[in-house]
C-alpha positions as a Python dict, from the first residue, in 0.01 Angstrom:
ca = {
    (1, 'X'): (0, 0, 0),
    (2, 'X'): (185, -318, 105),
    (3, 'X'): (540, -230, 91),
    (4, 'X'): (412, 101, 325),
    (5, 'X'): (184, -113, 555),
    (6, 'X'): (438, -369, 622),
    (7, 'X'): (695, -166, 740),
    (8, 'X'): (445, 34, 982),
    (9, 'X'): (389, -303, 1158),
    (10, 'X'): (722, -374, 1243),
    (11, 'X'): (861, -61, 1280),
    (12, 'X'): (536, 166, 1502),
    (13, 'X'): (585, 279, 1777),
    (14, 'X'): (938, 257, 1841),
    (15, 'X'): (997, 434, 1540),
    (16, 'X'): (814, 510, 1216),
    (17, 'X'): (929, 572, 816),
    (18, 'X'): (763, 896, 602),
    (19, 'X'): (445, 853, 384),
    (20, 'X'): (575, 768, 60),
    (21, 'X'): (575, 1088, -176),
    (22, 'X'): (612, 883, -521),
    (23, 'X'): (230, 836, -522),
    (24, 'X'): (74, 898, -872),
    (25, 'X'): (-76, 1210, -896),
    (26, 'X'): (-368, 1284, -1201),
    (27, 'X'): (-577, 1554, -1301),
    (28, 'X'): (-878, 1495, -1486),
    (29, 'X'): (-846, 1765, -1683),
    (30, 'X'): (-512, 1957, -1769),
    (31, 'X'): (-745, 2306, -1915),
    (32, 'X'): (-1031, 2399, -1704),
    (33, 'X'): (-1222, 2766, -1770),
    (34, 'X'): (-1247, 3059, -1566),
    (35, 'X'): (-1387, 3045, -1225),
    (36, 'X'): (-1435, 2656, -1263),
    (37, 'X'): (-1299, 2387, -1026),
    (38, 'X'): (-1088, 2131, -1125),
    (39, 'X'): (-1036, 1780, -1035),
    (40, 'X'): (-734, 1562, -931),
    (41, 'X'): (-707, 1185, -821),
    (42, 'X'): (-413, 1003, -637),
    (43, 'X'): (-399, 658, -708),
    (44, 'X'): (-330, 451, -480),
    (45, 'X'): (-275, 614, -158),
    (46, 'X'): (-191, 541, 200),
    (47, 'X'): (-409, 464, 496),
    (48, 'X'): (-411, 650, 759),
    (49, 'X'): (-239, 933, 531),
    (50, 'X'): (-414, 1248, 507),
    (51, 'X'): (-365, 1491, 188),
    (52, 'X'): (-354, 1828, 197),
    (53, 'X'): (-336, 2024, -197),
    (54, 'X'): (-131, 2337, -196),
    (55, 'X'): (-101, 2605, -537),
    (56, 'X'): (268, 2776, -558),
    (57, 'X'): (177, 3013, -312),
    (58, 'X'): (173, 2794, -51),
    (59, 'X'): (-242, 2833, -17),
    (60, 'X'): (-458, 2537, 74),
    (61, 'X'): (-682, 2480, -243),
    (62, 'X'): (-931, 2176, -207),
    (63, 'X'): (-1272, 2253, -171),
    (64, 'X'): (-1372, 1886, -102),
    (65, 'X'): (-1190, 1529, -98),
    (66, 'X'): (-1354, 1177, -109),
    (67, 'X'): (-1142, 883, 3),
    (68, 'X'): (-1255, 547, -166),
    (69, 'X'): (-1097, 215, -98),
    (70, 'X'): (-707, 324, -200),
    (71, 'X'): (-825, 594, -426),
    (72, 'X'): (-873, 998, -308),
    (73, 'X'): (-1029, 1233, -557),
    (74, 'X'): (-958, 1614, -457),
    (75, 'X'): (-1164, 1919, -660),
    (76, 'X'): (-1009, 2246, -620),
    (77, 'X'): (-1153, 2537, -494),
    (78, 'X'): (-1253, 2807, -801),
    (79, 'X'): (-958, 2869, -1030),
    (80, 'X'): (-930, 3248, -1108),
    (81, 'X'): (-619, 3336, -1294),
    (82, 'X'): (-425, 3184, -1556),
    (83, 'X'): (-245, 2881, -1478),
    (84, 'X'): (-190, 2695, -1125),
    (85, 'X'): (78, 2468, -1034),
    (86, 'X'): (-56, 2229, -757),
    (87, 'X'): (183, 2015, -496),
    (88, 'X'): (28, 1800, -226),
    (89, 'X'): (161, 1734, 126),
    (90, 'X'): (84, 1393, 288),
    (91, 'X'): (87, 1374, 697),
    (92, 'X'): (90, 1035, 874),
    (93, 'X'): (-209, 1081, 1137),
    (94, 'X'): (-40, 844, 1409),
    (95, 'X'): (295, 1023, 1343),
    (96, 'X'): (217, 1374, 1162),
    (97, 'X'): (525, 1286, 1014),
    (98, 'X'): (492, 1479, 699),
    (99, 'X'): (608, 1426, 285),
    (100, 'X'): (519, 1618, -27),
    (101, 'X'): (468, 1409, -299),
    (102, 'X'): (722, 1391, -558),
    (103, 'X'): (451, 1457, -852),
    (104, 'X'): (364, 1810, -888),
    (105, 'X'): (38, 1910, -1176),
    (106, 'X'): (-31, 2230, -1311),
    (107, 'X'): (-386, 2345, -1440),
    (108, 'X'): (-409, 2632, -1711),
    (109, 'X'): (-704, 2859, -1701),
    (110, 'X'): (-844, 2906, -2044),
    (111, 'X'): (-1041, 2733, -2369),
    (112, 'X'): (-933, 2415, -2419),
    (113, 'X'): (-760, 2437, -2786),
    (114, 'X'): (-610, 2020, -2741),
    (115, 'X'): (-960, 1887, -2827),
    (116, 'X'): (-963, 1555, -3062),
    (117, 'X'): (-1198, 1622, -3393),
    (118, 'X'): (-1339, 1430, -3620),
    (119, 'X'): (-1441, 1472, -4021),
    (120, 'X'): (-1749, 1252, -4083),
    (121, 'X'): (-1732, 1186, -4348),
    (122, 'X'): (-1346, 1257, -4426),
    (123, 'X'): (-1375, 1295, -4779),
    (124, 'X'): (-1729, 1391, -4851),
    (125, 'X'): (-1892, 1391, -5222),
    (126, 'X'): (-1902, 1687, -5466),
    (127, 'X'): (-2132, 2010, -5315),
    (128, 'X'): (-2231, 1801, -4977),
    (129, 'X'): (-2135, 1857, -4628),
    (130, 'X'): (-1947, 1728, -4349),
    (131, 'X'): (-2006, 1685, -3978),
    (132, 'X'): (-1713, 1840, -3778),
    (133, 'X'): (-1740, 1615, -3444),
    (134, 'X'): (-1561, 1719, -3130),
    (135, 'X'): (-1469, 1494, -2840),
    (136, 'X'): (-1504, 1660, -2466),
    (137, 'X'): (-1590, 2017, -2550),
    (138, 'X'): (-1584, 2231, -2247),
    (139, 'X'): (-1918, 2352, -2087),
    (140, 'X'): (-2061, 2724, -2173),
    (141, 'X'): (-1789, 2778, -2475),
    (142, 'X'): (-1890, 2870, -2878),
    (143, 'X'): (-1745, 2671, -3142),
    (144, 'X'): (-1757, 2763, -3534),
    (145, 'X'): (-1570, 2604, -3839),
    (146, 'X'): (-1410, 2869, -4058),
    (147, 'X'): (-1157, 2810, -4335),
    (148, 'X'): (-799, 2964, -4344),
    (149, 'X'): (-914, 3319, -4526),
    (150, 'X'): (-1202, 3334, -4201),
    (151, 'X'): (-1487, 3254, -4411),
    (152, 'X'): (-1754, 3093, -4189),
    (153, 'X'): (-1837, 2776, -4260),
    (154, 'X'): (-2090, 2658, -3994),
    (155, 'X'): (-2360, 2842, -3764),
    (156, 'X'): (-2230, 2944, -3415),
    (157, 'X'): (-2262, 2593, -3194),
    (158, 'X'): (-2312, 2633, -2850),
    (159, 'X'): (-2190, 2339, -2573),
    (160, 'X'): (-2399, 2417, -2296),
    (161, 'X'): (-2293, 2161, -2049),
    (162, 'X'): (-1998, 2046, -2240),
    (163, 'X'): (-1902, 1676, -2340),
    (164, 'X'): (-1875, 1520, -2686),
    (165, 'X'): (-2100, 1803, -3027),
    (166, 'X'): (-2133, 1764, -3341),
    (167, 'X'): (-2122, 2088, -3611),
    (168, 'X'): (-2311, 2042, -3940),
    (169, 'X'): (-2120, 2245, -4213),
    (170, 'X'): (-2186, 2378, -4551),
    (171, 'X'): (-2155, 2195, -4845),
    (172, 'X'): (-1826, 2171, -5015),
    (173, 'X'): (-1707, 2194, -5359),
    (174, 'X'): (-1315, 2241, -5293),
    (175, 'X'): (-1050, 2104, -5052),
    (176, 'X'): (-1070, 2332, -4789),
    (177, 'X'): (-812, 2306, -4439),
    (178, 'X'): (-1041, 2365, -4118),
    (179, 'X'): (-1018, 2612, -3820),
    (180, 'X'): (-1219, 2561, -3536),
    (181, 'X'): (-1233, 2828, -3339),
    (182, 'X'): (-1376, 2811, -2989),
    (183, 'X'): (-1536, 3106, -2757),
    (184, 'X'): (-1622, 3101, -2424),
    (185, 'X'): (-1980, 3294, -2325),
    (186, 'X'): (-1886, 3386, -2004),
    (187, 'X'): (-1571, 3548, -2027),
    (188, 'X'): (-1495, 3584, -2418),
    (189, 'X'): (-1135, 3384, -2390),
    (190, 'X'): (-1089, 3237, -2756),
    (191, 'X'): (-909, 3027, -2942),
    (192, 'X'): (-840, 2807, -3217),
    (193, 'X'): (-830, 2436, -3228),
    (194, 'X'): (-483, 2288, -3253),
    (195, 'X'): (-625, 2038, -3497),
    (196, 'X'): (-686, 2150, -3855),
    (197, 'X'): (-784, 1893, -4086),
    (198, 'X'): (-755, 1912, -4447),
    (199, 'X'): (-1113, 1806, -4631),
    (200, 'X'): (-1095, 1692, -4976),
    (201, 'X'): (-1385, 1695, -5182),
    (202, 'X'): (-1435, 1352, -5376),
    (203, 'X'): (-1449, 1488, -5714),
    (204, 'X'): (-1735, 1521, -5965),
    (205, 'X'): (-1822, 1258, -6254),
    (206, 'X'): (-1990, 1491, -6417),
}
């Protein structure tokens, strides 16, 4: 980072300023499921700046880190209880003068109920039905439309690897308000989509 590298110039060896902690910190995804890894970037960083990711406990946590150009991409070692709270510590290697960043980014452990969803189409004809699409399911979870009494309304979809599905429903012949609800195989941790979309049936000519 210029404003960082210019100051090293002047300033090593007779004396040398901290890494800078207000570095952006991301995570690539804020829910992650049991015993998965998750994924954080910091963007830009320092040369010559090592980073070292920490939970609240004070453990180390990354399993690997890849540094490319100004970017550094850190997965987590297996996440195993419910939420995480993750700091990172960066250490000058000329210096080992030593910062944690400012930016702090906590992980929860569990289905993913913040998932966008999409009625296609949103207000489908008399007795036909609708495609429920879902945007960045996770990987090895069920997920079934039901309506607000718990009637099922599709089959039992399963997202193997995760990533974007699509759930064919029954016909309609009333406005209905959708629940999604969302199971993971492994470990049976449910819930329910935050996003429940009201369907209203184009009415009949007839």
């Amino acid at each position: 980072i210029a404003r960082d590298s210019l100051m090293d110039q002047v300033l090593f060896p007779l004396c040398s300023n901290y890494p800078l902690p207000d570095l952006p910190v991301t995570p690539q995804n804020k829910v992650v499921m049991y015993e998965n890894k998750g994924k954080l970037t910091i963007d830009p960083t320092q040369a010559n700046v090592d980073y070292t990711l920490y939970d609240e406990t004070g453990a180390t946590m990354a399993s690997t880190q890849k540094r490319v150009d100004q970017q550094v991409v850190i997965d987590t070692k297996i996440l195993t209880r419910e939420d995480y709270t993750f700091s990172i510590t960066a250490v000058k290697t000329q210096t080992q003068l030593t910062k944690q960043l400012l930016k702090t980014v906590t992980i929860r452990v569990t289905v993913d109920e913040n998932i966008p969803l999409t009625l296609i189409p949103e207000t489908p004809e008399y007795n036909k039905p609708v495609n429920v699409f879902l945007q960045e399911t996770q990987s090895n979870n069920y997920y079934q439309v039901f309506d607000t009494k718990g009637n099922a309304l599709s089959e039992n979809i399963y997202s193997k690897t995760g990533g974007d599905l699509t759930i064919p429903t029954v016909p309609f012949t009333e406005d209905t308000v959708l629940n999604v609800k969302v199971v993971n195989k492994k470990t049976n941790q449910e819930g329910t989509l935050l996003l429940k979309p009201p369907l209203r049936v184009f009415p009949t000519t007839a």
